[in-house]
Short mmCIF file of C-alpha atoms in Angstrom, two decimals:
data_model
loop_
_atom_site.label_atom_id
_atom_site.label_comp_id
_atom_site.label_asym_id
_atom_site.label_seq_id
_atom_site.Cartn_x
_atom_site.Cartn_y
_atom_site.Cartn_z
CA UNK A 1 -72.45 13.66 -43.45
CA UNK A 2 -74.72 11.39 -41.50
CA UNK A 3 -77.63 10.05 -43.65
CA UNK A 4 -81.49 10.28 -42.46
CA UNK A 5 -81.55 6.46 -41.90
CA UNK A 6 -78.74 6.84 -39.26
CA UNK A 7 -80.86 9.40 -37.50
CA UNK A 8 -84.15 7.06 -37.61
CA UNK A 9 -85.40 4.78 -35.22
CA UNK A 10 -88.49 2.50 -36.08
CA UNK A 11 -90.89 1.93 -33.33
CA UNK A 12 -92.64 -1.09 -33.39
CA UNK A 13 -95.74 -0.65 -31.37
CA UNK A 14 -97.68 -3.44 -29.71
CA UNK A 15 -97.10 -6.54 -31.97
CA UNK A 16 -98.24 -8.74 -29.48
CA UNK A 17 -100.35 -11.88 -29.20
CA UNK A 18 -103.26 -10.36 -27.62
CA UNK A 19 -103.53 -7.98 -30.60
CA UNK A 20 -102.63 -10.41 -33.37
CA UNK A 21 -103.22 -13.87 -32.48
CA UNK A 22 -106.21 -15.74 -33.35
CA UNK A 23 -106.33 -17.24 -29.72
CA UNK A 24 -105.36 -13.56 -28.29
CA UNK A 25 -107.27 -11.34 -25.75
CA UNK A 26 -108.85 -9.31 -28.57
CA UNK A 27 -110.07 -11.97 -30.61
CA UNK A 28 -111.71 -13.56 -27.89
CA UNK A 29 -113.41 -10.36 -27.18
CA UNK A 30 -114.75 -10.70 -30.78
CA UNK A 31 -112.62 -8.27 -32.42
CA UNK A 32 -111.12 -9.10 -36.22
CA UNK A 33 -107.13 -9.40 -35.84
CA UNK A 34 -106.63 -10.26 -39.52
CA UNK A 35 -105.03 -7.05 -40.32
CA UNK A 36 -102.43 -7.11 -37.42
CA UNK A 37 -101.85 -10.84 -38.04
CA UNK A 38 -100.83 -10.08 -41.60
CA UNK A 39 -98.92 -7.13 -40.30
CA UNK A 40 -96.94 -9.55 -38.05
CA UNK A 41 -96.17 -11.60 -41.13
CA UNK A 42 -94.87 -8.91 -43.29
CA UNK A 43 -93.29 -6.67 -40.72
CA UNK A 44 -89.65 -8.91 -40.48
CA UNK A 45 -88.71 -8.13 -43.91
CA UNK A 46 -89.21 -4.42 -43.76
CA UNK A 47 -87.17 -4.53 -40.14
CA UNK A 48 -84.44 -6.22 -41.97
CA UNK A 49 -84.07 -3.62 -44.76
CA UNK A 50 -84.28 -0.93 -41.74
CA UNK A 51 -81.45 -2.49 -39.71
CA UNK A 52 -79.17 -2.90 -43.03
CA UNK A 53 -79.94 1.05 -43.56
CA UNK A 54 -78.58 1.91 -40.10
CA UNK A 55 -82.12 2.30 -38.31
CA UNK A 56 -82.33 1.63 -34.78
CA UNK A 57 -85.36 -0.69 -34.06
CA UNK A 58 -87.26 -0.13 -30.92
CA UNK A 59 -89.80 -2.79 -29.82
CA UNK A 60 -92.63 -1.30 -27.62
CA UNK A 61 -95.13 -3.37 -25.78
CA UNK A 62 -97.98 -2.51 -23.84
CA UNK A 63 -98.35 -4.50 -20.25
CA UNK A 64 -100.89 -4.02 -17.77
CA UNK A 65 -100.21 -3.81 -14.15
CA UNK A 66 -102.97 -3.88 -11.53
CA UNK A 67 -100.63 -1.40 -9.56
CA UNK A 68 -100.71 0.95 -12.15
CA UNK A 69 -104.50 1.02 -13.50
CA UNK A 70 -106.10 4.32 -12.69
CA UNK A 71 -109.60 5.02 -12.09
CA UNK A 72 -109.99 6.75 -15.22
CA UNK A 73 -108.35 3.79 -17.54
CA UNK A 74 -110.47 1.28 -15.35
CA UNK A 75 -113.61 3.20 -16.19
CA UNK A 76 -112.79 3.43 -19.83
CA UNK A 77 -112.06 -0.31 -19.88
CA UNK A 78 -115.32 -1.31 -18.08
CA UNK A 79 -117.14 0.82 -20.63
CA UNK A 80 -115.82 -1.45 -23.26
CA UNK A 81 -117.01 -4.47 -21.41
CA UNK A 82 -113.60 -5.90 -20.19
CA UNK A 83 -111.21 -5.75 -17.28
CA UNK A 84 -108.10 -3.15 -17.62
CA UNK A 85 -105.96 -6.18 -17.20
CA UNK A 86 -107.77 -8.34 -19.77
CA UNK A 87 -105.24 -7.37 -22.48
CA UNK A 88 -101.59 -7.69 -22.40
CA UNK A 89 -101.29 -8.33 -18.73
CA UNK A 90 -97.58 -8.02 -17.53
CA UNK A 91 -95.82 -11.33 -17.91
CA UNK A 92 -98.51 -13.30 -19.97
CA UNK A 93 -98.35 -14.97 -22.92
CA UNK A 94 -100.65 -12.40 -24.64
CA UNK A 95 -98.15 -9.61 -23.90
CA UNK A 96 -95.36 -11.60 -25.95
CA UNK A 97 -94.79 -10.63 -29.14
CA UNK A 98 -96.60 -12.15 -31.89
CA UNK A 99 -95.43 -15.48 -33.49
CA UNK A 100 -92.46 -14.87 -36.24
CA UNK A 101 -91.53 -11.34 -34.66
CA UNK A 102 -87.99 -11.95 -33.57
CA UNK A 103 -85.78 -9.21 -32.08
CA UNK A 104 -82.22 -9.13 -33.03
CA UNK A 105 -79.07 -7.85 -31.03
CA UNK A 106 -78.56 -3.96 -31.06
CA UNK A 107 -82.72 -3.75 -31.07
CA UNK A 108 -83.88 -1.86 -28.20
CA UNK A 109 -87.04 -2.78 -25.76
CA UNK A 110 -89.64 -0.57 -24.09
CA UNK A 111 -92.53 -1.46 -22.10
CA UNK A 112 -95.38 1.07 -21.79
CA UNK A 113 -98.52 1.05 -19.62
CA UNK A 114 -100.30 3.83 -21.51
CA UNK A 115 -101.30 4.05 -25.08
CA UNK A 116 -98.38 6.38 -26.11
CA UNK A 117 -95.01 4.85 -26.27
CA UNK A 118 -93.65 8.19 -24.64
CA UNK A 119 -95.68 8.21 -21.52
CA UNK A 120 -93.96 7.09 -18.48
CA UNK A 121 -91.16 5.43 -20.37
CA UNK A 122 -87.52 6.48 -21.01
CA UNK A 123 -88.12 6.86 -25.09
CA UNK A 124 -86.99 10.41 -25.07
CA UNK A 125 -83.77 9.69 -23.79
CA UNK A 126 -83.29 6.26 -25.65
CA UNK A 127 -83.62 8.37 -28.82
CA UNK A 128 -81.34 10.94 -27.66
CA UNK A 129 -78.85 8.38 -26.45
CA UNK A 130 -78.74 7.09 -29.99
CA UNK A 131 -78.89 10.21 -31.98
CA UNK A 132 -82.24 9.61 -33.44
CA UNK A 133 -84.55 12.53 -34.20
CA UNK A 134 -86.63 10.92 -36.81
CA UNK A 135 -89.21 8.18 -35.91
CA UNK A 136 -90.87 5.86 -38.33
CA UNK A 137 -94.11 4.54 -36.55
CA UNK A 138 -95.40 0.91 -37.45
CA UNK A 139 -97.61 -1.74 -35.55
CA UNK A 140 -101.07 -1.51 -34.06
CA UNK A 141 -103.52 0.07 -33.53
CA UNK A 142 -103.56 3.01 -36.05
CA UNK A 143 -106.21 4.91 -34.35
CA UNK A 144 -105.17 4.24 -30.62
CA UNK A 145 -101.47 3.36 -29.63
CA UNK A 146 -99.92 4.56 -32.98
CA UNK A 147 -102.04 7.54 -33.07
CA UNK A 148 -101.21 8.48 -29.55
CA UNK A 149 -97.20 7.74 -30.15
CA UNK A 150 -97.32 9.81 -33.52
CA UNK A 151 -99.01 12.91 -31.60
CA UNK A 152 -96.52 12.81 -28.96
CA UNK A 153 -93.50 12.37 -31.19
CA UNK A 154 -94.72 15.46 -33.23
CA UNK A 155 -95.24 17.31 -29.99
CA UNK A 156 -91.61 16.49 -29.07
CA UNK A 157 -90.63 17.89 -32.47
CA UNK A 158 -89.42 14.67 -33.97
CA UNK A 159 -89.75 14.03 -37.47
CA UNK A 160 -92.13 11.76 -37.79
CA UNK A 161 -93.17 9.05 -40.59
CA UNK A 162 -95.95 6.71 -40.88
CA UNK A 163 -95.83 3.81 -43.76
CA UNK A 164 -99.46 3.46 -44.02
CA UNK A 165 -99.38 -0.40 -45.03
CA UNK A 166 -97.42 -1.26 -41.90
CA UNK A 167 -100.39 0.04 -39.31
CA UNK A 168 -102.82 -2.51 -38.13
CA UNK A 169 -105.93 -2.09 -36.55
CA UNK A 170 -109.17 -4.07 -35.28
CA UNK A 171 -111.79 -1.32 -36.33
CA UNK A 172 -111.33 -0.12 -40.04
CA UNK A 173 -113.53 2.83 -39.71
CA UNK A 174 -111.88 4.28 -36.70
CA UNK A 175 -108.29 3.44 -38.35
CA UNK A 176 -108.87 4.85 -41.63
CA UNK A 177 -110.28 8.12 -40.14
CA UNK A 178 -107.21 8.02 -37.91
CA UNK A 179 -104.52 7.47 -40.64
CA UNK A 180 -105.85 10.44 -42.53
CA UNK A 181 -106.05 12.72 -39.82
CA UNK A 182 -102.44 11.91 -38.47
CA UNK A 183 -101.13 12.35 -42.33
CA UNK A 184 -102.93 15.94 -42.25
CA UNK A 185 -101.70 17.22 -38.96
CA UNK A 186 -98.81 15.07 -37.49
CA UNK A 187 -96.77 13.25 -39.84
CA UNK A 188 -95.56 12.37 -43.34
CA UNK A 189 -97.33 9.29 -44.70
CA UNK A 190 -95.93 6.91 -47.17
CA UNK A 191 -95.29 3.38 -47.96
CA UNK A 192 -92.93 0.53 -46.71
CA UNK A 193 -91.79 0.19 -50.64
CA UNK A 194 -91.03 3.57 -50.80
CA UNK A 195 -89.14 3.81 -47.49
CA UNK A 196 -87.04 0.99 -48.61
CA UNK A 197 -86.27 2.38 -51.91
CA UNK A 198 -85.03 5.63 -50.23
CA UNK A 199 -82.96 3.71 -48.11
CA UNK A 200 -81.68 1.58 -50.96
CA UNK A 201 -80.96 4.68 -52.81
CA UNK A 202 -78.94 6.15 -50.17
CA UNK A 203 -76.81 3.05 -50.10
CA UNK A 204 -76.02 3.16 -53.87
CA UNK A 205 -74.85 6.90 -53.40
CA UNK A 206 -72.53 6.25 -50.38
#
């Protein structure tokens, strides 16, 4: 029988320099990126446990392309006081993974141009190809791209889990409300320690 971890994909959302580094775009715009920076330091250990348990790790990165900026997206960016290309411009240092995050052979990679990892990407096909019907969503931001991705995963009938200690943000007030709402309507909430313990218990049973 296939164990849950072997049907699980860990989606790592937007752990990029512009969201995590003190010299990245969000920090330069005045945002506090300390929670994201700390998350970048803690993620590698969790991902090692996930791979050992048989989970598929999928790195999802935001990329801003001039040709793909809609009028609606441009209007929202300008309402926030910035250009729609100011964060994670395609091909820039800011769009690269934050320092210390090193994908391994066997990991998968996706680029997205919208908040949700499912919009305009082959994520559905990738999950099906690898036989994954459960997603664990980590990364940033809890109230934006993590929120959008979890909602779409739920709408696609995927079992969805969010370890609340492995999601980041730059606005605690918005993130805390989003986490509570997601846990009520759209996903199971847990902690990274509980997930690792469950995976380890499965290994001992096998």
